Short mmCIF file of C-alpha atoms in Angstrom, two decimals:
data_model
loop_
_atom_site.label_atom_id
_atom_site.label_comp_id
_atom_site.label_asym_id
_atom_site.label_seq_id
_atom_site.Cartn_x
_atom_site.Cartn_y
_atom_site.Cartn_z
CA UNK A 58 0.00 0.00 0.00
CA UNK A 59 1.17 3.49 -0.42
CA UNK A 60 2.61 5.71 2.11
CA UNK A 61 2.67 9.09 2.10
CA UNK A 62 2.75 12.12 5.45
CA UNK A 63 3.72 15.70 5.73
CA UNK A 64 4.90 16.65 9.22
CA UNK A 65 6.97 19.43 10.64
CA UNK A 66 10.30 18.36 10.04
CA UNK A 67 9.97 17.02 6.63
CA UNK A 68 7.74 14.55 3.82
CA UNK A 69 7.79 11.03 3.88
CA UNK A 70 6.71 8.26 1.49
CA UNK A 71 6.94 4.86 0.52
CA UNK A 72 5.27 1.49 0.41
CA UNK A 73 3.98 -0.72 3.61
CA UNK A 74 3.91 -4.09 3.06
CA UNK A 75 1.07 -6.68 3.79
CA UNK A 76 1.39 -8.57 6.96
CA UNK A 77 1.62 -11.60 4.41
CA UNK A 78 4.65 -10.59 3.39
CA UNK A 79 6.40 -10.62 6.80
CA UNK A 80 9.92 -12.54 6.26
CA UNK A 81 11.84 -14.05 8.93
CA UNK A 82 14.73 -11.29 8.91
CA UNK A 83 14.71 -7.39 8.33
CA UNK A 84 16.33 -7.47 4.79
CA UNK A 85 12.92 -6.40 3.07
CA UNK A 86 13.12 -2.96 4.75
CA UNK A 87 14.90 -0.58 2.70
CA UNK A 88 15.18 3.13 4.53
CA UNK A 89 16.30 6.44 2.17
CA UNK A 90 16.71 9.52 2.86
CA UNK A 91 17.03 12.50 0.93
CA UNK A 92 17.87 10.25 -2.25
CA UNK A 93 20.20 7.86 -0.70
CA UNK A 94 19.72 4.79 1.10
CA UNK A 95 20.67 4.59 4.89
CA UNK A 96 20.36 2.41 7.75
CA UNK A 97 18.80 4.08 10.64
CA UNK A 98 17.22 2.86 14.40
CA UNK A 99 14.60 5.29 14.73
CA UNK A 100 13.04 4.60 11.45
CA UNK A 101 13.27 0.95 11.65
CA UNK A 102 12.08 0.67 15.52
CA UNK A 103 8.96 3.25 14.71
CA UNK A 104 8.24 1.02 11.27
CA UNK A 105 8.10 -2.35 13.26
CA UNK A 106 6.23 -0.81 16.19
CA UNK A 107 3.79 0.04 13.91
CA UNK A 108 2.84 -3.32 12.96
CA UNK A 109 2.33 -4.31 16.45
CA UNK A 110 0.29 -6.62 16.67
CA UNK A 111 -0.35 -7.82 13.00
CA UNK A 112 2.40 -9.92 12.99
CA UNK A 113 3.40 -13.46 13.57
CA UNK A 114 6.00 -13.67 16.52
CA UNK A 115 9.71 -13.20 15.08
CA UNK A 116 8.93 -12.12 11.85
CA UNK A 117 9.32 -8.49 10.39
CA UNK A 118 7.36 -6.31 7.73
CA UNK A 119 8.94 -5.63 4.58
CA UNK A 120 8.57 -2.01 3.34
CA UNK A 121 10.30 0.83 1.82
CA UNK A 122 10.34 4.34 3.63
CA UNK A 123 11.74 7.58 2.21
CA UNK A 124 12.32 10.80 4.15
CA UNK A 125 12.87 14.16 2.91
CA UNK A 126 14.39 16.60 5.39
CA UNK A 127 16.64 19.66 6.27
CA UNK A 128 20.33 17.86 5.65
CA UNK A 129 21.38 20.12 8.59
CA UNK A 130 18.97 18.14 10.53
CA UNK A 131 21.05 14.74 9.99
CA UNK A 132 24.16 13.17 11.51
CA UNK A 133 25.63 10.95 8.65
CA UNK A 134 29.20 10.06 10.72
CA UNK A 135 27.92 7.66 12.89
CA UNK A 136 28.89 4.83 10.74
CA UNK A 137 32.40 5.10 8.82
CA UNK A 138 30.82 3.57 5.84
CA UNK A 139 28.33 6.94 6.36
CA UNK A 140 24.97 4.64 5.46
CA UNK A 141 23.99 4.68 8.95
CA UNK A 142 22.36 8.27 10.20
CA UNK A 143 20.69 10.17 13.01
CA UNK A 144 18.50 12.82 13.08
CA UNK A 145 18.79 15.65 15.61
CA UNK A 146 14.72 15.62 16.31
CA UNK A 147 14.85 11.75 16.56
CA UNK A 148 11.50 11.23 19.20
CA UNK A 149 9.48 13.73 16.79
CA UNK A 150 10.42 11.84 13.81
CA UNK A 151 10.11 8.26 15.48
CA UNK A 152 6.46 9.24 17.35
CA UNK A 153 5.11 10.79 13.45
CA UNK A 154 6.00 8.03 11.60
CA UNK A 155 4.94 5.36 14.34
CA UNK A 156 1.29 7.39 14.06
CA UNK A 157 1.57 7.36 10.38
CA UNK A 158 2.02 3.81 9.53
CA UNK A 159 -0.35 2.73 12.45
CA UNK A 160 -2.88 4.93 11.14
CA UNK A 161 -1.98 3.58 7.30
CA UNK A 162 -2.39 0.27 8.50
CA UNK A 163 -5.77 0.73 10.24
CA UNK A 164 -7.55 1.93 6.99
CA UNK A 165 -6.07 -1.42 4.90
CA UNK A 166 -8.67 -4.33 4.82
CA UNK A 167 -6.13 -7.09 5.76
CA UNK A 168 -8.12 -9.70 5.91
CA UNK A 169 -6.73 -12.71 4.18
CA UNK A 170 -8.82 -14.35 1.13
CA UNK A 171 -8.75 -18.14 0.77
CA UNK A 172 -7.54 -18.33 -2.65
CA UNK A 173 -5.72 -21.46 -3.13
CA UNK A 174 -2.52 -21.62 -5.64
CA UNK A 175 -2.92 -18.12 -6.35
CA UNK A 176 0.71 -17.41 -7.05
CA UNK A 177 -0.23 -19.74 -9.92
CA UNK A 178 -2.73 -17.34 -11.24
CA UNK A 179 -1.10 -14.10 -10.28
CA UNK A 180 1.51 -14.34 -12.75
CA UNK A 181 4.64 -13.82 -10.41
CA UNK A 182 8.08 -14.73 -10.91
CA UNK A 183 9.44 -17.01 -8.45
CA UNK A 184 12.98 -16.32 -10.00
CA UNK A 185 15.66 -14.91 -7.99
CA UNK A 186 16.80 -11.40 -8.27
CA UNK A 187 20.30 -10.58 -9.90
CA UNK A 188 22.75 -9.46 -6.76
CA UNK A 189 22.57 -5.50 -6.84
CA UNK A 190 25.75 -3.62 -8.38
CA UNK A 191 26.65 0.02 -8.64
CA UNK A 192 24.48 2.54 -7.32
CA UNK A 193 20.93 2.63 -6.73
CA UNK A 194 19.51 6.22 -8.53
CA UNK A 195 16.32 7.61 -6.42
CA UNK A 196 14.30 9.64 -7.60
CA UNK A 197 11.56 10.71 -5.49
CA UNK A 198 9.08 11.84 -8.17
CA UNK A 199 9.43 8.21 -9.48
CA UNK A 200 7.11 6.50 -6.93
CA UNK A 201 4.79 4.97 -9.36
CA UNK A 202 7.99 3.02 -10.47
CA UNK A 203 9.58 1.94 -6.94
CA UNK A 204 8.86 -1.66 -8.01
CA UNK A 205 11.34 -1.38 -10.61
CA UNK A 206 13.71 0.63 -9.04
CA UNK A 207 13.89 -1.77 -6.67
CA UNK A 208 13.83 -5.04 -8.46
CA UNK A 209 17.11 -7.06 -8.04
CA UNK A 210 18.06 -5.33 -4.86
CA UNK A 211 19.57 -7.46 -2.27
CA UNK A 212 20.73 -5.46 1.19
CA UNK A 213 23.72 -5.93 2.08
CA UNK A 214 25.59 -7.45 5.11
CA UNK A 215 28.38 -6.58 6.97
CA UNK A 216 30.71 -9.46 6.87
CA UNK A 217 30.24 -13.46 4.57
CA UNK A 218 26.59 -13.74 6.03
CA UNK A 219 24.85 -16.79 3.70
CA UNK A 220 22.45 -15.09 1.64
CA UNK A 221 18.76 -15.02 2.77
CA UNK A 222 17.32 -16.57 0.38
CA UNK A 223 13.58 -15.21 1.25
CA UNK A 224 14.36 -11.59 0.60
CA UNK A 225 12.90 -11.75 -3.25
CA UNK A 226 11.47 -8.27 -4.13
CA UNK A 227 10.41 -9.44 -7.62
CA UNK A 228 8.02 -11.66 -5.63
CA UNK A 229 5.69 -8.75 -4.42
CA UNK A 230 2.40 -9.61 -6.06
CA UNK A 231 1.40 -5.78 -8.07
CA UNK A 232 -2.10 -6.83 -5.94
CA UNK A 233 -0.38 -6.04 -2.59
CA UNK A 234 0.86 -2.62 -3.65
CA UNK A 235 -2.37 -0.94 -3.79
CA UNK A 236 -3.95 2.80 -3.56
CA UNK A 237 -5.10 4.34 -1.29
CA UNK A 238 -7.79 2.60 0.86
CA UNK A 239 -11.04 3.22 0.00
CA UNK A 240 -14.74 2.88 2.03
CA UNK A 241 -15.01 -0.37 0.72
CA UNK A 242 -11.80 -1.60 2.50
CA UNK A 243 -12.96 -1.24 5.87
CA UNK A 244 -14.88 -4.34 7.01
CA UNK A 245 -16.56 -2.73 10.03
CA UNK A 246 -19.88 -2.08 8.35
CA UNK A 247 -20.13 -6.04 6.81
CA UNK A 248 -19.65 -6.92 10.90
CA UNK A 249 -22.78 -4.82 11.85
CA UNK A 250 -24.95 -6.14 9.07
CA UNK A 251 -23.72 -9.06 7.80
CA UNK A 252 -26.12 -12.22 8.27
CA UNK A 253 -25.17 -14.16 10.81
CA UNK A 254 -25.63 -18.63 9.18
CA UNK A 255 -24.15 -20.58 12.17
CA UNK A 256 -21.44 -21.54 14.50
CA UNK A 257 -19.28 -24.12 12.73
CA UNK A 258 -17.46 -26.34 15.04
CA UNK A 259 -18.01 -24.22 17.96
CA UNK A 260 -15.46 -22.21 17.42
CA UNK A 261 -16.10 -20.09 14.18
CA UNK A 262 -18.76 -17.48 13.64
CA UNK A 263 -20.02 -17.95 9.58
CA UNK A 264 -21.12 -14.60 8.09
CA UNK A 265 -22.43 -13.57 5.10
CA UNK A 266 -21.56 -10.62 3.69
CA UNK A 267 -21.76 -9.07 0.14
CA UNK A 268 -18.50 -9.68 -0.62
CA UNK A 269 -18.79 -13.39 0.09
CA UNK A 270 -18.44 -15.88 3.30
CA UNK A 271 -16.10 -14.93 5.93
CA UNK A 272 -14.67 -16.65 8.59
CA UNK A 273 -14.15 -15.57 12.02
CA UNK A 274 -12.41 -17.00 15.21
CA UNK A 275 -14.88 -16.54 18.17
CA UNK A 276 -11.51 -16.53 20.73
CA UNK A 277 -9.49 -13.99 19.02
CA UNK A 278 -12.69 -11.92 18.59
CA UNK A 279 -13.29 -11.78 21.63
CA UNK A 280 -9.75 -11.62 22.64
CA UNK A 281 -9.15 -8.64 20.42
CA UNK A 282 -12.53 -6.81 22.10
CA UNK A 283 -11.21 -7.42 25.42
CA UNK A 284 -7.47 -6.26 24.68
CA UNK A 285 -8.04 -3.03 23.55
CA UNK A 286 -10.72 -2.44 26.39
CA UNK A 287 -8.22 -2.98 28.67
CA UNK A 288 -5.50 -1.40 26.63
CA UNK A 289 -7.82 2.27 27.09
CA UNK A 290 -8.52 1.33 30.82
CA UNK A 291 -4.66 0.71 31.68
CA UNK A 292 -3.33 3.86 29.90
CA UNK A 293 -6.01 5.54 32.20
CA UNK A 294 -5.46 3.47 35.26
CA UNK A 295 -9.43 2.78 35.68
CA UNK A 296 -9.11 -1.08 35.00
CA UNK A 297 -12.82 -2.11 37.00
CA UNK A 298 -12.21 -4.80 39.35
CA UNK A 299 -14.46 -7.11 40.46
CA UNK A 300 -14.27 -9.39 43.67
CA UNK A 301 -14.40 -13.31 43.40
CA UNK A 302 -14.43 -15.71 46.14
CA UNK A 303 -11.10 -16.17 47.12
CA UNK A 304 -8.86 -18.56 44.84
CA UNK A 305 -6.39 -20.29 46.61
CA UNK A 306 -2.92 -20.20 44.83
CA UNK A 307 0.34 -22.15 45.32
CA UNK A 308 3.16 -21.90 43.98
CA UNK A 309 6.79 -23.37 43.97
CA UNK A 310 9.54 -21.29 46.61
CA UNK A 311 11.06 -20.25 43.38
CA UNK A 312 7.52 -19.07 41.41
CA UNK A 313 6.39 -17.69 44.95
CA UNK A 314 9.47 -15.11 45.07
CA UNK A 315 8.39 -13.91 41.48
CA UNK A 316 4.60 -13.22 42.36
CA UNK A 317 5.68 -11.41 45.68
CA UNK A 318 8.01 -9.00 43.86
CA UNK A 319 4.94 -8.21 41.41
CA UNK A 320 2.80 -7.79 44.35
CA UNK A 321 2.45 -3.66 44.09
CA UNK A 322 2.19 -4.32 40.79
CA UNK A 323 -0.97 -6.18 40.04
CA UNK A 324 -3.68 -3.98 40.91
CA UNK A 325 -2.75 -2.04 37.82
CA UNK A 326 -3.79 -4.44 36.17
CA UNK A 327 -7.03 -5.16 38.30
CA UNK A 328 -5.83 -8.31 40.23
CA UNK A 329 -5.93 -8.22 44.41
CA UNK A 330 -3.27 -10.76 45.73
CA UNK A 331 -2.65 -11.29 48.88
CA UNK A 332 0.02 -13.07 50.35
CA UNK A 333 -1.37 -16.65 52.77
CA UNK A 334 1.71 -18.26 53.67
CA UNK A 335 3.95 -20.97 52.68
CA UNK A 336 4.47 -20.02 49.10
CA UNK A 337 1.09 -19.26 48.45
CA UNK A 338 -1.66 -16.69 47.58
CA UNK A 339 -5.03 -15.89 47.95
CA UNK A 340 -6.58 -14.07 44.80
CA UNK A 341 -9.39 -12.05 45.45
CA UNK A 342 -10.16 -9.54 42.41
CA UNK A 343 -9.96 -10.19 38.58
CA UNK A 344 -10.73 -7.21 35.95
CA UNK A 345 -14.41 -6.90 36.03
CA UNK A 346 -14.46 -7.75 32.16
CA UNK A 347 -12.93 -11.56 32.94
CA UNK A 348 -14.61 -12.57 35.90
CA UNK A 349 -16.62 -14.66 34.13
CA UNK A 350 -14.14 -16.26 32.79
CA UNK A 351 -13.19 -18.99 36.02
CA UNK A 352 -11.12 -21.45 36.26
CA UNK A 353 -7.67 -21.35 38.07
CA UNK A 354 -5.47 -18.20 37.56
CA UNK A 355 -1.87 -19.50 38.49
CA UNK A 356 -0.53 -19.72 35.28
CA UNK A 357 -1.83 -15.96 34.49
CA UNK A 358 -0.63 -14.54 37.67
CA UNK A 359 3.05 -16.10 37.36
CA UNK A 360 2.94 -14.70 33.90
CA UNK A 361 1.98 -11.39 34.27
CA UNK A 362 4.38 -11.27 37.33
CA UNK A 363 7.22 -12.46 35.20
CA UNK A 364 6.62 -10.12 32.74
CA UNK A 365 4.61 -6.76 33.74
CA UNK A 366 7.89 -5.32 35.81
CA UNK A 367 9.82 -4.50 32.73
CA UNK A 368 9.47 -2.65 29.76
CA UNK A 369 6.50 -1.26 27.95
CA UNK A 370 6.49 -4.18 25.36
CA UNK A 371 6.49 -6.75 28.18
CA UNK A 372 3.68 -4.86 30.07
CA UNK A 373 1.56 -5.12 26.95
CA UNK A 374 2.17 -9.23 27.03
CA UNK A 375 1.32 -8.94 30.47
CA UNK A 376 -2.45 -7.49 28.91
CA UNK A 377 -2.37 -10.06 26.38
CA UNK A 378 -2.35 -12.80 28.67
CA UNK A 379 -5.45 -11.27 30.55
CA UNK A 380 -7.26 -10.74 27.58
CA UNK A 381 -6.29 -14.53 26.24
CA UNK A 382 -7.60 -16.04 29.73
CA UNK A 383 -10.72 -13.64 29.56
CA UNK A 384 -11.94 -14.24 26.10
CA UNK A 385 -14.49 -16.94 25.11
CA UNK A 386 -12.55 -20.52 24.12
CA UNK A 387 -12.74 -22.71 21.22
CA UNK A 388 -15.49 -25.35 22.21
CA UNK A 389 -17.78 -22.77 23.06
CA UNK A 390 -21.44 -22.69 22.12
CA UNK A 391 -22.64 -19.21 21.30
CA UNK A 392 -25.80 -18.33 20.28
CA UNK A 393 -27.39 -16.14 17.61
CA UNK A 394 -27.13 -13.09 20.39
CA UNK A 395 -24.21 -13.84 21.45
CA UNK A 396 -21.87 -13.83 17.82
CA UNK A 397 -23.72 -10.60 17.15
CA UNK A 398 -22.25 -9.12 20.43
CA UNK A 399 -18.94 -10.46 19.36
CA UNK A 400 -19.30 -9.02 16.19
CA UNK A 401 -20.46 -5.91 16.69
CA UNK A 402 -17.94 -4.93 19.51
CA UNK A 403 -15.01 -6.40 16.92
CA UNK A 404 -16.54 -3.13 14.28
CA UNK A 405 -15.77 -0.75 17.27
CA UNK A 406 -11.85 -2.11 17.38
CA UNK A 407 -8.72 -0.61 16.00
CA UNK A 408 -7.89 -3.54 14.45
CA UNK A 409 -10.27 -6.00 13.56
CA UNK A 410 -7.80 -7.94 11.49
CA UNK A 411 -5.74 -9.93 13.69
CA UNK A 412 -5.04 -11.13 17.29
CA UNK A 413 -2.29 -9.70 19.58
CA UNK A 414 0.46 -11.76 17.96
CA UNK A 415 -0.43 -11.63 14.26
CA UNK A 416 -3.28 -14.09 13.34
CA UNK A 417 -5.72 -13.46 11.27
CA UNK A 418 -8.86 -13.05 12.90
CA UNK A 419 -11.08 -12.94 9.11
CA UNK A 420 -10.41 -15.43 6.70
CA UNK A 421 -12.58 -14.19 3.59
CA UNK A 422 -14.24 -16.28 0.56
CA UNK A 423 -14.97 -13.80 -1.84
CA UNK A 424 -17.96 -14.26 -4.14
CA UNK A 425 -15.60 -14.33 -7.40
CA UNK A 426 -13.50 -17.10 -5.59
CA UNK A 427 -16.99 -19.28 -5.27
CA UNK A 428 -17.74 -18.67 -8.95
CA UNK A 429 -14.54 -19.84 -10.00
CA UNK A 430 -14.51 -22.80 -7.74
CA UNK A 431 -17.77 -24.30 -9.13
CA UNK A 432 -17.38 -23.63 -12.91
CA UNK A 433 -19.35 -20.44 -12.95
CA UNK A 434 -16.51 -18.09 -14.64
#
């Protein structure tokens, strides 16, 4: 998809990959500046941050950025080989382009479509790209042609690094570099009004939609619902709490040391523990949104305690895991009511696409995908 913002300190522009075209290393990122290509933290960090949460674990977005700024604004002797810069306003530049491909992202429909052996049909070559030699001419009024500009190039490593050989440019499908989103990418309207046909396997909600037959995962649903409601009520500190009858907790000497450091901790994320003696706890309050979830919250609360001390990205795991024991299971029977609930409060999410660590929440058959399947095209 195309990238494009205006901010204070400069332009920027550039493709974003889909999420189904994360590799397993960074060497589909490619970072320029002012007509030259660079290697720089801020850009990278805000770029990857800004897929948060659309993802697979361990597996990075390919996409090429382009800045255009003041030169007096950039540091180019950090490196000796002068590709790696920094930029004197680097937490402006880092917290506009985090907003900017967040926001990017958030208009995309990125709902997969189940459309077997389509690199057959698309086209693409599979061949690899001839290494890169010389030097790469950018031209920034030459974005309609980035795909060519761009074919064949390999980054570069530092050293005799084996070659990756899943960093093939000439792969990109032309479908995944698309314009600018329009109304009818954004699948929060089909949620509201799409007909609700069944539960299949108690554990996906079948709708039908005018595009087709989509396919969503009742957990993640509801896991994504109750993530970012607890996301907005953390950042606030007004998680609501809810008392339970007291679960008794034990833990091993080594576990129990873990939980007791995490102790002052835990109400901020709307759990009362209480210390009851010989390695062991009593836990009175959950978040008001999961107390219906029951069952036995060990593993959760020696989670979260492992985790919710350190940094920001850890503290966000630590809400993961509440909204993962909160949200309705696979095995589940839902009713009529109950999927519309689901699917109503998925339209009022950020992202409706996929779960906390990258899966797709909506798989899509389109209609055209039906037609073709059954001889009608």
């Amino acid at each position: 998809m195309k990238f494009q913002g205006s901010f204070a300190w400069g332009q920027v522009q550039g493709y974003l990959g889909s999420p189904r075209l994360a590799k397993g290393n960074r060497s589909g990122q490619v970072f320029v500046m002012n007509g030259r290509i660079i290697q720089n933290q801020t850009m990278r960090v805000a770029l990857e941050k800004g897929y948060d949460g659309r993802l697979p674990s361990r597996t990075f977005p390919w996409a090429v950025l382009a800045l255009e700024l003041n030169p007096e604004l950039v540091d180019c002797n950090v490196h000796p080989a002068k590709s790696e810069v920094r930029f004197a306003q680097e937490q402006a530049i880092f917290t506009d382009l985090l907003h900017a491909v967040r926001s990017a992202l958030s208009r995309q429909n990125l709902a997969p479509t189940l459309k077997p052996n389509a690199s057959q049909s698309s086209g693409v070559s599979h061949s690899k790209p001839q290494a890169f030699q010389g030097q790469l001419t950018w031209k920034p009024e030459t974005w309609e042609h980035m795909d060519e500009i761009l074919k064949g190039y390999r980054a570069k490593r530092k050293g005799s690094q084996k070659p990756q050989q899943d960093l093939v440019i000439s792969e990109i499908p032309p479908a995944f570099v698309s314009p600018a989103p329009s109304a009818n990418d954004d699948v929060r309207p089909s949620l509201r009004t799409g007909r609700i046909i069944g539960q299949l396997h108690q554990s996906y909600i079948l709708l039908e939609v005018p595009q087709g037959l989509w396919i969503l995962d009742q957990h993640i649903v509801h896991e994504r619902i109750l993530l970012e409601q607890l996301e907005a009520s953390w950042e606030t500190s007004t998680i609501q709490v809810q008392e339970i009858l007291p679960q008794h907790l034990e833990f091993t000497p080594s576990e129990a040391i873990l939980v007791e450091e995490a102790l002052s901790l835990l109400p901020g994320f709307g759990l009362e523990l209480e210390p009851f003696g010989n390695n062991s706890f009593l836990l009175r309050a959950v978040p008001s949104s999961l107390a219906h979830s029951g069952g036995n919250w060990k593993e959760e609360i020696l989670e979260i305690a492992t985790t919710s001390k350190k940094t920001t990205t850890q503290k966000q795991e630590a809400l993961i895991t509440l909204a993962c024991k909160g949200a309705i299971k696979a095995g589940d029977y839902l009713d009529e009511k109950e999927m519309r609930a689901l699917l109503d409060g998925l339209a009022t999410t950020n992202n409706p696409f996929t779960c906390p660590h990258g899966r797709p929440i909506i798989i899509r058959l389109e209609n055209q995908e039906l037609l073709r399947r059954f001889g009608r095209t």
